[in-house]
JSON list of C-alpha atoms in Angstrom, two decimals:
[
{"chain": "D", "resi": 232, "resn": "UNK", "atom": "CA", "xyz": [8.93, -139.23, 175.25]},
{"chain": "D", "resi": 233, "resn": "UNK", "atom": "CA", "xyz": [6.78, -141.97, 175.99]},
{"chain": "D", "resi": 234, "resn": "UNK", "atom": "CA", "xyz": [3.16, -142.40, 175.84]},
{"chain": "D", "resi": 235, "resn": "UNK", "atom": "CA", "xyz": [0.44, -144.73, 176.42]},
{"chain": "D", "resi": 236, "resn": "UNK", "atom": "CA", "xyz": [-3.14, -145.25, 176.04]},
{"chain": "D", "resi": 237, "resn": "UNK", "atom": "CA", "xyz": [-5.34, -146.43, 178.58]},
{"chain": "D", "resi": 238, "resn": "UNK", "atom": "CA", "xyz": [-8.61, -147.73, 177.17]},
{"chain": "D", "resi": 239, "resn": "UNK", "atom": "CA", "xyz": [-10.20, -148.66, 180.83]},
{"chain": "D", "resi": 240, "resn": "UNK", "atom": "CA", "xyz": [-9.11, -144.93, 181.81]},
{"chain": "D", "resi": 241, "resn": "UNK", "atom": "CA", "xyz": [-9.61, -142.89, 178.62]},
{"chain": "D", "resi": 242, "resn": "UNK", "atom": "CA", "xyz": [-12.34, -142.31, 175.90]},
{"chain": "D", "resi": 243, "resn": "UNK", "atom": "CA", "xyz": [-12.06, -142.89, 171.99]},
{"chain": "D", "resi": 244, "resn": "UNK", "atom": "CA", "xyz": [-11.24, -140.04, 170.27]},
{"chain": "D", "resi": 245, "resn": "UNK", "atom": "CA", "xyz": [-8.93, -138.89, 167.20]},
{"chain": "D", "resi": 246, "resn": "UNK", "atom": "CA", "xyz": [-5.69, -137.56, 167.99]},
{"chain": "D", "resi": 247, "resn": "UNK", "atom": "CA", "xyz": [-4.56, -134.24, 165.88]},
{"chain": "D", "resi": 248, "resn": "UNK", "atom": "CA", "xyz": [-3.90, -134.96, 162.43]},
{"chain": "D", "resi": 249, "resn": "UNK", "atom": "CA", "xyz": [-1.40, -131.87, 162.67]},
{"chain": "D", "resi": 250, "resn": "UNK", "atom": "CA", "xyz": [0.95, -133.01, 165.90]},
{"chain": "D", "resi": 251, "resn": "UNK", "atom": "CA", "xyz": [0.10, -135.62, 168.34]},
{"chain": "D", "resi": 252, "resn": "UNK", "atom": "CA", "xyz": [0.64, -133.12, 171.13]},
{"chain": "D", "resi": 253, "resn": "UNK", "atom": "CA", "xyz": [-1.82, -130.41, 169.85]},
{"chain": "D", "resi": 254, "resn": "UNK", "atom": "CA", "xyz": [-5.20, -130.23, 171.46]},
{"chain": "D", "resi": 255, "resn": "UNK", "atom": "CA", "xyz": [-7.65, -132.23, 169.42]},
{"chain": "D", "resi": 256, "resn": "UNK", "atom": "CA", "xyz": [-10.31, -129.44, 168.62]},
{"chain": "D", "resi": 257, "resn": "UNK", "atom": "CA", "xyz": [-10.13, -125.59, 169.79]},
{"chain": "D", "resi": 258, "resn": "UNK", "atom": "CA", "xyz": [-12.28, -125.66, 173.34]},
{"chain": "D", "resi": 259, "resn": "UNK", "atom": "CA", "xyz": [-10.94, -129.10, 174.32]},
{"chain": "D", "resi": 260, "resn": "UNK", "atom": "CA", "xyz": [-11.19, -130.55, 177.15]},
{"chain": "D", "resi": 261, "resn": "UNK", "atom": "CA", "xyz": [-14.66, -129.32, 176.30]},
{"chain": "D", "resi": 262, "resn": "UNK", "atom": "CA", "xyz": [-16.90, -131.95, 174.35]},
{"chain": "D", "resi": 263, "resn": "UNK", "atom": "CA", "xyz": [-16.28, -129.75, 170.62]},
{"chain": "D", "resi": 264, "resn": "UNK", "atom": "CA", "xyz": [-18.60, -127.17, 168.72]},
{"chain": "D", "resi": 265, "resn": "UNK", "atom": "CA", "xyz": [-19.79, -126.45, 165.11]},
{"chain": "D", "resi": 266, "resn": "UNK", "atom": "CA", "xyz": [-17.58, -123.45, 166.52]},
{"chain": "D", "resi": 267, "resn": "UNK", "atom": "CA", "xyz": [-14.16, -125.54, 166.61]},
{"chain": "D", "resi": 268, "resn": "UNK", "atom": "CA", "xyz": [-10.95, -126.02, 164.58]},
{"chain": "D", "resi": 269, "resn": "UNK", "atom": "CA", "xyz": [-8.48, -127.88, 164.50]},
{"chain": "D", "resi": 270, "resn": "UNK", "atom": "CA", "xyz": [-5.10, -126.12, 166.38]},
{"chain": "D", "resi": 271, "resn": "UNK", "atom": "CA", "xyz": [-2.33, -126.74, 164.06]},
{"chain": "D", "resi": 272, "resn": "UNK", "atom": "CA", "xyz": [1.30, -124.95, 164.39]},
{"chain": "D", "resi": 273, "resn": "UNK", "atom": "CA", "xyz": [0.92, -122.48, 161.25]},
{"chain": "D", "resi": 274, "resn": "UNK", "atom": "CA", "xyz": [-1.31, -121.44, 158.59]},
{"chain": "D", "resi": 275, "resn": "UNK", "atom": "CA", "xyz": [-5.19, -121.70, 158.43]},
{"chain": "D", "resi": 276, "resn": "UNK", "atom": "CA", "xyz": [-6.55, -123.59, 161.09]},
{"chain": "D", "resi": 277, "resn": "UNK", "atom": "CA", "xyz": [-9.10, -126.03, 159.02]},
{"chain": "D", "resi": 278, "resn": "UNK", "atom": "CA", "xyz": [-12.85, -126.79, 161.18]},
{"chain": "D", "resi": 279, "resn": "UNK", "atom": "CA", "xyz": [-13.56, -129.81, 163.47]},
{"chain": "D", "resi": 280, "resn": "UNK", "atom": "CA", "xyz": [-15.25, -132.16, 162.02]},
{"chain": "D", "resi": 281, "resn": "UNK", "atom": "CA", "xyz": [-16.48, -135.06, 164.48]},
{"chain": "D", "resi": 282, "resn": "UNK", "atom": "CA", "xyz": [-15.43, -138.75, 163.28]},
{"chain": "D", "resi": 283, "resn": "UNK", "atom": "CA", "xyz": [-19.14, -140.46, 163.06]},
{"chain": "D", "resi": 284, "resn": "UNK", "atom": "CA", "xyz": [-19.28, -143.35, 166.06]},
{"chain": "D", "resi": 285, "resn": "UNK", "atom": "CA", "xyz": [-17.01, -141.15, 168.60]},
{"chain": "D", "resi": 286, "resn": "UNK", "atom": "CA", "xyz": [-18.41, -139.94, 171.56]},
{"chain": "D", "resi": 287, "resn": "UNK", "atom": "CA", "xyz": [-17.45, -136.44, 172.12]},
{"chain": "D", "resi": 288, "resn": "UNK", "atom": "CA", "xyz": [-17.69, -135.54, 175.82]},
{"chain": "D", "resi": 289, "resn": "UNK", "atom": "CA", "xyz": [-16.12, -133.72, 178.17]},
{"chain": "D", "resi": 290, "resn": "UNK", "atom": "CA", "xyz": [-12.02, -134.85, 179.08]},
{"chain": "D", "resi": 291, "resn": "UNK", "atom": "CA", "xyz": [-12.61, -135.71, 182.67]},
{"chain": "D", "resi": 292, "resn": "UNK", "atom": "CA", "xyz": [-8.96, -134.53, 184.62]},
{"chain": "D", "resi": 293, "resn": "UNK", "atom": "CA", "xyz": [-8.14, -138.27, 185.08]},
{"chain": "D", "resi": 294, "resn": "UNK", "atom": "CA", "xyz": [-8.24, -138.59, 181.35]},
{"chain": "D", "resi": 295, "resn": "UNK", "atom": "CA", "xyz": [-5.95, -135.79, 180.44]},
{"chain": "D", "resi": 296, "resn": "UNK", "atom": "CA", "xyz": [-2.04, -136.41, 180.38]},
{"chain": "D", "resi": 297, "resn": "UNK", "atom": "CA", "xyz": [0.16, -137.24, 183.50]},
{"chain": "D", "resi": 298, "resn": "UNK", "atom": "CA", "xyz": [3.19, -135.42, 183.52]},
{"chain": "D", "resi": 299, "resn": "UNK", "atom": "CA", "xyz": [5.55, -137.66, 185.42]},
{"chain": "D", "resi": 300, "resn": "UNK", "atom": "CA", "xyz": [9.29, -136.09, 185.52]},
{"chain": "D", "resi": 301, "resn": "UNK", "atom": "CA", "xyz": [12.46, -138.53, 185.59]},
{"chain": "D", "resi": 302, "resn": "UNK", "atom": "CA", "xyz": [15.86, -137.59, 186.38]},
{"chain": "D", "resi": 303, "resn": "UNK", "atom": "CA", "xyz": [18.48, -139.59, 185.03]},
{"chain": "D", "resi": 304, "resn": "UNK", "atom": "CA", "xyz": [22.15, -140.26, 185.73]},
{"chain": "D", "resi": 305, "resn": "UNK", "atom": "CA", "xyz": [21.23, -140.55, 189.86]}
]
């Protein structure tokens, strides 16, 4: 897997802490709530907390991943 970040294209914002492919918070791609956790893949899910200095908005479609699928051995 290969992944890259696209500052011009995507906002700031913490990955999960738990796996980098989990959603960040809960409602995401909606900005996050006092309602939000953190999705993790077992046990107690632990509360969003917002990093100070982030802005938290909503995950425009052109910001969320591009799955692009590649066939080897052609």
């Amino acid at each position: 897997m290969n992944a890259k970040f696209d500052p011009s294209r995507h906002q700031l914002m913490a990955p999960n802490p738990n796996h980098f492919l989990l959603r960040p918070w809960s409602s995401y791609p909606s900005p996050p709530s006092d309602e939000d956790w953190v999705p993790n893949l077992s046990g107690r899910q632990p509360p969003f907390q917002k990093i100070p200095g982030l802005d938290y908005r909503y995950v425009e479609t052109t910001e969320r991943w591009q799955t692009l699928p590649i066939r080897h051995g052609l």
